[in-house]
Short mmCIF file of C-alpha atoms in Angstrom, two decimals:
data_model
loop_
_atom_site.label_atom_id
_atom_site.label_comp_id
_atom_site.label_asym_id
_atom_site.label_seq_id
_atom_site.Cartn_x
_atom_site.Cartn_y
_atom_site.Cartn_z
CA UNK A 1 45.43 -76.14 -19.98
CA UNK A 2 48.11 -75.68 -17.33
CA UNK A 3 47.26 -74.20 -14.21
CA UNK A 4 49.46 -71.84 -12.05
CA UNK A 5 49.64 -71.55 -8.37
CA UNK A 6 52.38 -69.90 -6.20
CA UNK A 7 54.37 -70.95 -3.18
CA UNK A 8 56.17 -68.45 -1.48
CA UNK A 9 59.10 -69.13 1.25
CA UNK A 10 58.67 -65.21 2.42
CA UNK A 11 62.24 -64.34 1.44
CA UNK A 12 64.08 -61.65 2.87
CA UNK A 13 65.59 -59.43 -0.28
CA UNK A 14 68.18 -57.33 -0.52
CA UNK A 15 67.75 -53.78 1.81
CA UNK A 16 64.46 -55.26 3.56
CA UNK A 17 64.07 -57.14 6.96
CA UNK A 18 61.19 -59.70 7.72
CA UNK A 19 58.52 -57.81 8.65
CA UNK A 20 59.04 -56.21 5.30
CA UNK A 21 59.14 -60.16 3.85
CA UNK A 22 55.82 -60.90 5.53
CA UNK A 23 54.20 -57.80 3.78
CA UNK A 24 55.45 -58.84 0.35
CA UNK A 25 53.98 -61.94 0.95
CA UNK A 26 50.56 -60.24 1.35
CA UNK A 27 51.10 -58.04 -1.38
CA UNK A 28 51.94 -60.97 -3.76
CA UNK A 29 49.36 -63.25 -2.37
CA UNK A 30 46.60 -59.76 -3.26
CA UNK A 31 48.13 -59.87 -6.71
CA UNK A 32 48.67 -63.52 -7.78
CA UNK A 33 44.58 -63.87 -6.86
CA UNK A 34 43.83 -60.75 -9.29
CA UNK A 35 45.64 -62.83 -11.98
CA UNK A 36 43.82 -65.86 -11.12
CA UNK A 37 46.27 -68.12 -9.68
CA UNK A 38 44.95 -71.08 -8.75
CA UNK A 39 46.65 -71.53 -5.22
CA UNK A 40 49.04 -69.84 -3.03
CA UNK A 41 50.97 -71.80 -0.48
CA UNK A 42 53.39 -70.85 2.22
CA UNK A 43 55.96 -72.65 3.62
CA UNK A 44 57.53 -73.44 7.04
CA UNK A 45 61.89 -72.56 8.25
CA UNK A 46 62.55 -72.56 11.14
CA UNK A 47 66.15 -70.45 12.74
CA UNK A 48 66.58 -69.39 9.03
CA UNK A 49 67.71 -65.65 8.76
CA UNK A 50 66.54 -65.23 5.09
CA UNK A 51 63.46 -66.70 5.16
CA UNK A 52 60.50 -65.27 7.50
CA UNK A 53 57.84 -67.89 7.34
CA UNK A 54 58.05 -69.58 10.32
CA UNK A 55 54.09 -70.27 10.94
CA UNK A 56 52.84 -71.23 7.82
CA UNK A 57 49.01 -71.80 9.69
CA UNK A 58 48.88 -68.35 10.56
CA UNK A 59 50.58 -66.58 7.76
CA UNK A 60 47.67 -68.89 5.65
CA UNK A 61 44.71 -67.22 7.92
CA UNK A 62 45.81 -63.82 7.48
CA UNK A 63 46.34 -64.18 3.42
CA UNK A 64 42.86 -65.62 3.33
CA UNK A 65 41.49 -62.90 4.99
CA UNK A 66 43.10 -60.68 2.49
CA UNK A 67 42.22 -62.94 -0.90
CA UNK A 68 38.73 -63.73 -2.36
CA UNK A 69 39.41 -67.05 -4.39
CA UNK A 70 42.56 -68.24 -4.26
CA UNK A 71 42.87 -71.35 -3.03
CA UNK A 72 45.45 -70.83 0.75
CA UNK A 73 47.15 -73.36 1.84
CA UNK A 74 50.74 -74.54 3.70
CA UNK A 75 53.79 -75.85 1.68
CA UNK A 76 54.01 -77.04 4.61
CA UNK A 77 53.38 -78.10 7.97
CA UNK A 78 56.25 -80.15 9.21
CA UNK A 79 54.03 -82.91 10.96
CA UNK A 80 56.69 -84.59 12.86
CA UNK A 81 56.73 -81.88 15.01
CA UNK A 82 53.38 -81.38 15.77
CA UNK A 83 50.06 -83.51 16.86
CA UNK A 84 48.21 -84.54 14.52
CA UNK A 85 45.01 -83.65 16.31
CA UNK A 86 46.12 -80.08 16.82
CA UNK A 87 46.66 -80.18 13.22
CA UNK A 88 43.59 -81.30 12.47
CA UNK A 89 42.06 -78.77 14.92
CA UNK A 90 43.82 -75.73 13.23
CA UNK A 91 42.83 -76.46 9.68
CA UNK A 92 38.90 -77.16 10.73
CA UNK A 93 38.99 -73.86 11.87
CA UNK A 94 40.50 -72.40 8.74
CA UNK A 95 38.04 -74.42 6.61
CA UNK A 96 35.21 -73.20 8.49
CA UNK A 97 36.15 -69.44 8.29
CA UNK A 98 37.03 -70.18 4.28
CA UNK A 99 35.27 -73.12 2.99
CA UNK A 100 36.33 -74.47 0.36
CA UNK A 101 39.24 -72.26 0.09
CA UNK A 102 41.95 -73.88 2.35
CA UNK A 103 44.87 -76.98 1.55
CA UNK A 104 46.23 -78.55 4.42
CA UNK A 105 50.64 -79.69 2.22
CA UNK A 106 51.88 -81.35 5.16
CA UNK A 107 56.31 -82.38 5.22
CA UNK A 108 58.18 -84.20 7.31
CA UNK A 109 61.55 -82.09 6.86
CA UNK A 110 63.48 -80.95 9.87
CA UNK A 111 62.78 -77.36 8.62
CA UNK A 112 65.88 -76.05 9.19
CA UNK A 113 69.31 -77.37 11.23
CA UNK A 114 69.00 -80.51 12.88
CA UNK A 115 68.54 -78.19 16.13
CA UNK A 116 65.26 -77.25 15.35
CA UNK A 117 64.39 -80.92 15.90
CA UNK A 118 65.48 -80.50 19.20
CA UNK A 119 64.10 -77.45 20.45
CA UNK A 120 60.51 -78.09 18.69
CA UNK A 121 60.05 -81.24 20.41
CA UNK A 122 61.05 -80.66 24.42
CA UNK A 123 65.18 -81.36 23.42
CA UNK A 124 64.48 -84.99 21.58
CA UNK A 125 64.39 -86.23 18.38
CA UNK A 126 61.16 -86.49 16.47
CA UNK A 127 60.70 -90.14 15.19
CA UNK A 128 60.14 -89.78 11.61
CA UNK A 129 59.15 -93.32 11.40
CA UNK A 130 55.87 -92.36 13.15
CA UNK A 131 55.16 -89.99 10.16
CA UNK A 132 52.81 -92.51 8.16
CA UNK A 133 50.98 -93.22 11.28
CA UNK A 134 50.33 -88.93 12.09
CA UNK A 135 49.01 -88.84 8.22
CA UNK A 136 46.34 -91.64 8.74
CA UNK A 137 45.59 -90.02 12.27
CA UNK A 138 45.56 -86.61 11.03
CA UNK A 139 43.34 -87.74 7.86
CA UNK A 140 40.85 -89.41 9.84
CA UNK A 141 40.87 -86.41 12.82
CA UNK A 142 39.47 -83.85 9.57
CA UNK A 143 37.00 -86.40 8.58
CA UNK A 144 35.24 -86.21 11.92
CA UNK A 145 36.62 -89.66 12.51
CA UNK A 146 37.76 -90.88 16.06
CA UNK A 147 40.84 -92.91 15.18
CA UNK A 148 41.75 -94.14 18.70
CA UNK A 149 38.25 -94.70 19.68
CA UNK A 150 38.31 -91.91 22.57
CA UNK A 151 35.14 -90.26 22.11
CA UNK A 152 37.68 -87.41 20.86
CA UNK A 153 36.78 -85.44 17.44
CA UNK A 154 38.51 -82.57 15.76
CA UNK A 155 36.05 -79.33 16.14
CA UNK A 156 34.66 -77.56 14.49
CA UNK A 157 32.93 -80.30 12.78
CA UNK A 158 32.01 -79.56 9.38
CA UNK A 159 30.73 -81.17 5.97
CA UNK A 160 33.99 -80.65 4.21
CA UNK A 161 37.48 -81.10 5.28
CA UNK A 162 40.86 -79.25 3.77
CA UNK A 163 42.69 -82.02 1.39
CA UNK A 164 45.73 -82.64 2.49
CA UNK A 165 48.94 -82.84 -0.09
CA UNK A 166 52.10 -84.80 0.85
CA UNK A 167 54.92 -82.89 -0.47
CA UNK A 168 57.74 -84.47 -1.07
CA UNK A 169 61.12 -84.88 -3.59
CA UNK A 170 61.96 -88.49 -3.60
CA UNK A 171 60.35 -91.84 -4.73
CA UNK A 172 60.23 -92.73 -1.28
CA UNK A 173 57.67 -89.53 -0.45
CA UNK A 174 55.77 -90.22 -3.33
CA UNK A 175 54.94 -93.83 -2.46
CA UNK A 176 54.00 -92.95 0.68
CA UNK A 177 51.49 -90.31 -0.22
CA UNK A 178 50.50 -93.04 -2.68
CA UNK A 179 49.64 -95.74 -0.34
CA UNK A 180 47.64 -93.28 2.56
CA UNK A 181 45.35 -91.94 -0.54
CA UNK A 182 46.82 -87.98 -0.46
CA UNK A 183 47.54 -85.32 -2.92
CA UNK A 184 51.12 -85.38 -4.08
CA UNK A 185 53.07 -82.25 -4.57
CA UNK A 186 56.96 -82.78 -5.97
CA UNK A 187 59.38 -80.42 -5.37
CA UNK A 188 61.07 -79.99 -8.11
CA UNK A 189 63.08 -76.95 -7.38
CA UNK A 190 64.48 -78.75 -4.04
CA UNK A 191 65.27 -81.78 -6.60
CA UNK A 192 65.71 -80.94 -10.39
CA UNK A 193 66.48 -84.70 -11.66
CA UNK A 194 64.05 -87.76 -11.76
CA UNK A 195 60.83 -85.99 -10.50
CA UNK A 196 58.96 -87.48 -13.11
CA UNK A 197 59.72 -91.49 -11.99
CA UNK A 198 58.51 -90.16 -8.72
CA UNK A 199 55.10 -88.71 -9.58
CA UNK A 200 55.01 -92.05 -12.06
CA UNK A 201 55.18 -94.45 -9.17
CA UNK A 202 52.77 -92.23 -7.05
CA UNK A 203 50.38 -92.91 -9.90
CA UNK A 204 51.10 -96.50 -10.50
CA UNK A 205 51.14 -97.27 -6.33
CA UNK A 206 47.54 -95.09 -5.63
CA UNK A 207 45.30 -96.02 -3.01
CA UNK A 208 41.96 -95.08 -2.75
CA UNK A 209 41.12 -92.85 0.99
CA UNK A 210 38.29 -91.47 2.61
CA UNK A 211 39.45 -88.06 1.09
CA UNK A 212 40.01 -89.01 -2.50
CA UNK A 213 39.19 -91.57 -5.15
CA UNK A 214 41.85 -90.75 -7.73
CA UNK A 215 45.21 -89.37 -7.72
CA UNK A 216 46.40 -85.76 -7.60
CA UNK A 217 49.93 -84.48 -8.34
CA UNK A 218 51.16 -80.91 -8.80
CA UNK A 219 55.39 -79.81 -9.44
CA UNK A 220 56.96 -77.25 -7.89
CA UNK A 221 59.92 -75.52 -9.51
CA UNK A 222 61.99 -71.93 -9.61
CA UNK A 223 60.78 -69.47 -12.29
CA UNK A 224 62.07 -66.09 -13.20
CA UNK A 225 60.12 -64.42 -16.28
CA UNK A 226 61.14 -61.33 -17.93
CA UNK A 227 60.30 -59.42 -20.88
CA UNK A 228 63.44 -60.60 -22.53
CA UNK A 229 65.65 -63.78 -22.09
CA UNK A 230 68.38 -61.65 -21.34
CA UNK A 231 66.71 -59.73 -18.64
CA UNK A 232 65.50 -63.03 -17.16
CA UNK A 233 68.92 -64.35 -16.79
CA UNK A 234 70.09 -61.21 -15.07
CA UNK A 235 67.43 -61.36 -12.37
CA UNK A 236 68.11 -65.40 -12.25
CA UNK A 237 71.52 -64.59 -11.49
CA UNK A 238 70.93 -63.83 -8.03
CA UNK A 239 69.10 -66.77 -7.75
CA UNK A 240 72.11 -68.70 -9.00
CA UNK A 241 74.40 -67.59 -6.39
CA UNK A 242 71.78 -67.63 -3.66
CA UNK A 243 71.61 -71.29 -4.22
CA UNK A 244 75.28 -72.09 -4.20
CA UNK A 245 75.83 -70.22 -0.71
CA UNK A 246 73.37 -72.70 0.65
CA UNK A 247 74.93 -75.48 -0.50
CA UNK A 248 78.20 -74.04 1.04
CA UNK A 249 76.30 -73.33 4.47
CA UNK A 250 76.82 -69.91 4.12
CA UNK A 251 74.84 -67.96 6.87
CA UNK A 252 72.98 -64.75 4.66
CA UNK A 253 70.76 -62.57 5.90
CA UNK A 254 69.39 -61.42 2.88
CA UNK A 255 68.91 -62.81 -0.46
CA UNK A 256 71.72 -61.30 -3.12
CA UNK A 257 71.02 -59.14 -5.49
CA UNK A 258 71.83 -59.22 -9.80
CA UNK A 259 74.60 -56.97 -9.41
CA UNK A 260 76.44 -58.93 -6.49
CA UNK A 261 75.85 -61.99 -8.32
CA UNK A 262 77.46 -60.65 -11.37
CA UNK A 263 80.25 -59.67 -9.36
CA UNK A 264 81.07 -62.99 -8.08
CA UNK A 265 84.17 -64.43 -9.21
CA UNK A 266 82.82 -68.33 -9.32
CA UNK A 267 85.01 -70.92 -9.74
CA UNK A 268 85.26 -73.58 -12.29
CA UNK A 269 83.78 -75.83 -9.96
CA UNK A 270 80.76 -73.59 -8.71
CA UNK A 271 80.34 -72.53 -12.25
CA UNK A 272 79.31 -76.04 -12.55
CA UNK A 273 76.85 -76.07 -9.59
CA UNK A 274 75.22 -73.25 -10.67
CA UNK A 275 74.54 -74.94 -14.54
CA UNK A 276 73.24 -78.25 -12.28
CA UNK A 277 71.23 -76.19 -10.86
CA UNK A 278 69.38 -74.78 -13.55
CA UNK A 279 67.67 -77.72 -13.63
CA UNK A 280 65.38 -76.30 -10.65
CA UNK A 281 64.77 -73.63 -12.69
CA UNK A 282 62.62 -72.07 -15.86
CA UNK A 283 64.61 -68.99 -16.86
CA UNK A 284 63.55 -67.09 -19.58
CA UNK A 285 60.93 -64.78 -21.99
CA UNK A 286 57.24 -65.44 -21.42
CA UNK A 287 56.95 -67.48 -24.48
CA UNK A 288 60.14 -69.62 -23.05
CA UNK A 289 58.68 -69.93 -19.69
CA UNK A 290 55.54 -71.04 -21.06
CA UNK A 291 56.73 -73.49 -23.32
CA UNK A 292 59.12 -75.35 -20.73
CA UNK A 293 56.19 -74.97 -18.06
CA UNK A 294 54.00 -77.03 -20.04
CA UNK A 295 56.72 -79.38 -21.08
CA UNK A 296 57.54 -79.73 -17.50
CA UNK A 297 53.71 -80.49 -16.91
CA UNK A 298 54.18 -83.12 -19.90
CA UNK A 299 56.97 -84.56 -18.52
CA UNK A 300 54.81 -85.17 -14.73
CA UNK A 301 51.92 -85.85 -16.65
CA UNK A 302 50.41 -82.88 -14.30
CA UNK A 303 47.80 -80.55 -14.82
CA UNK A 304 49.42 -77.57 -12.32
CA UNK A 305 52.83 -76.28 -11.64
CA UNK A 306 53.41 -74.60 -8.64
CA UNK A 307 55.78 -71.34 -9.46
CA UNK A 308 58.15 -70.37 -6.79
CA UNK A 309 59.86 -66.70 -7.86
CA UNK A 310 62.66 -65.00 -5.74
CA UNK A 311 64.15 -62.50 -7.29
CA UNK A 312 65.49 -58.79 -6.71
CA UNK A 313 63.89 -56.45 -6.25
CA UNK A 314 60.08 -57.24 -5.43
CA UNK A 315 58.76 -55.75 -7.78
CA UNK A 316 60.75 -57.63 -10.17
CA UNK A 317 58.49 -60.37 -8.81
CA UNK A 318 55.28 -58.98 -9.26
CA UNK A 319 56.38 -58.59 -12.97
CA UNK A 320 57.36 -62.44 -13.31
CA UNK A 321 54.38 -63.39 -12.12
CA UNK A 322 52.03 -61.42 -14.23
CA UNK A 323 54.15 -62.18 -17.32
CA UNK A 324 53.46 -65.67 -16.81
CA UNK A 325 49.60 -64.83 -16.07
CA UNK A 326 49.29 -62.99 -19.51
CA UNK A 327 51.25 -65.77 -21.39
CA UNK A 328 48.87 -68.30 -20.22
CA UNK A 329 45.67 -66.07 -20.81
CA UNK A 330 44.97 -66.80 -16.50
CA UNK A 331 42.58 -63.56 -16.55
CA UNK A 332 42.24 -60.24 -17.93
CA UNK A 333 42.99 -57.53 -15.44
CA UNK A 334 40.56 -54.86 -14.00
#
């Protein structure tokens, strides 16, 4: 059977401001555990006015104290800004006050306009190439390892360590996260074409590592469930034009609602990004979402797709999200 976790970006909808975001993450990462979704990841933007997650370590510590068993984790830390041993540090600490609970996704994105590089590394350039270097160092910091032989160990020391998942959207990532021995986690809603030849090669290229014997793969992708197809396309409407604005670099504050988006007059031309675009996406009835889920899951040759619903208004989420929970018999609610 298909599982179903959750990442959520902490979007800013349509009349509500980010404090407001950062509560409906709470609220959806309280309700996605009732359902029994497997794991609920949050992501990091930096400068982005529509999305609020910004601190994906500490959004992850409050929403574990406020869940019993989902799994909490980062979708994720952007490591080429950071040091690995701090990293390391952070996570230990999580894993200690939640064993068993936490999942370190780590990325190597910018995280938002090329002047974030800038001003989260003292006004220079982060060198991606070291990125492969921070994983191994970072992997061997949580494994109470001392990499550069310093008589230097990440504390608190503990039995267990977080896994960490490489997430990536190219062959490139997944080869990588093939060859250090890490969880791989494809974005398919960043990169709707050719996931599966990426997630094939991780497979064929796995390493062995001090965290895991065999590989591990999850998919990532848009979602909007509704009790009818046509209700799910009017929600996923708003979806389709937030996605074209971004691709035009236009600067929102807010993602748009159903009504605006039917209101758009959309050109030939954007009529035909928006139909690429579907390809990020599973639109549809719970019986339709299900069944393109699990081909989707085929397709990977997964066992867990990672469901990633903005839509307006939030409770319009909370619905998705429990549609798909009943459809795939998750857990029977109190």
């Amino acid at each position: 059977m298909v599982k179903l976790s959750v990442l959520d970006q902490s979007p800013i909808l349509h009349g509500s401001n980010p404090q407001q975001a950062l509560q409906q993450t709470t609220e959806l990462a309280k309700w996605t555990d009732k359902l029994g979704y497997h794991r609920f990841w949050v992501s990091e933007h930096h400068s982005t006015d529509s999305l609020a997650g910004s601190a994906p370590e500490i959004l992850a510590a409050h929403l574990a104290a406020h869940t019993q068993q989902i799994r909490i984790g980062t979708g994720g830390v952007l490591l080429p800004h950071y040091s690995p041993y701090k990293v390391a540090e952070t996570f230990r600490v999580l894993e200690s006050l939640y064993p068993g609970r936490i999942d370190l996704g780590v990325g190597r994105a910018p995280g938002g306009m090329p002047n974030v590089n800038l001003a989260l590394n003292g006004g220079k350039m982060p060198n991606v190439e070291d990125y492969p270097g921070q994983i191994e160092e970072l992997m061997a910091y949580l494994h109470g390892q001392d990499p550069h032989g310093m008589d230097l160990y990440a504390t608190p020391k503990g039995e267990k360590s977080p896994p960490i998942w490489m997430l990536g959207s190219s062959g490139t990532s997944a080869r990588l996260a093939a060859d250090l021995g890490a969880s791989y986690s494809f974005a398919h809603f960043i990169n709707g074409r050719g996931g599966f030849r990426a997630m094939e090669r991780y497979r064929d290229y796995f390493s062995p590592s001090m965290q895991q014997s065999e590989p591990g793969g999850n998919v990532s992708v848009f979602v909007v469930c509704a009790e009818t197809d046509e209700h799910a396309e009017f929600l996923a409407s708003s979806l389709d034009l937030a996605l074209l604005k971004i691709e035009q670099g236009e600067k929102r504050y807010e993602f748009p609602t159903p009504e605006e988006a039917i209101q758009y007059p959309y050109s030939s031309f954007e009529r035909e990004r928006v139909e690429d675009n579907r390809n990020r996406m599973v639109v549809g009835s719970p019986q339709k979402a299900k069944e393109e889920l699990i081909q989707l899951a085929d397709l990977y040759q997964v066992d867990e797709m990672i469901i990633n619903t903005i839509v307006s208004p939030f409770e319009e989420r909370l619905k998705s999200y429990e549609l798909l929970a009943e459809v795939f018999s998750m857990k029977e609610l109190d």
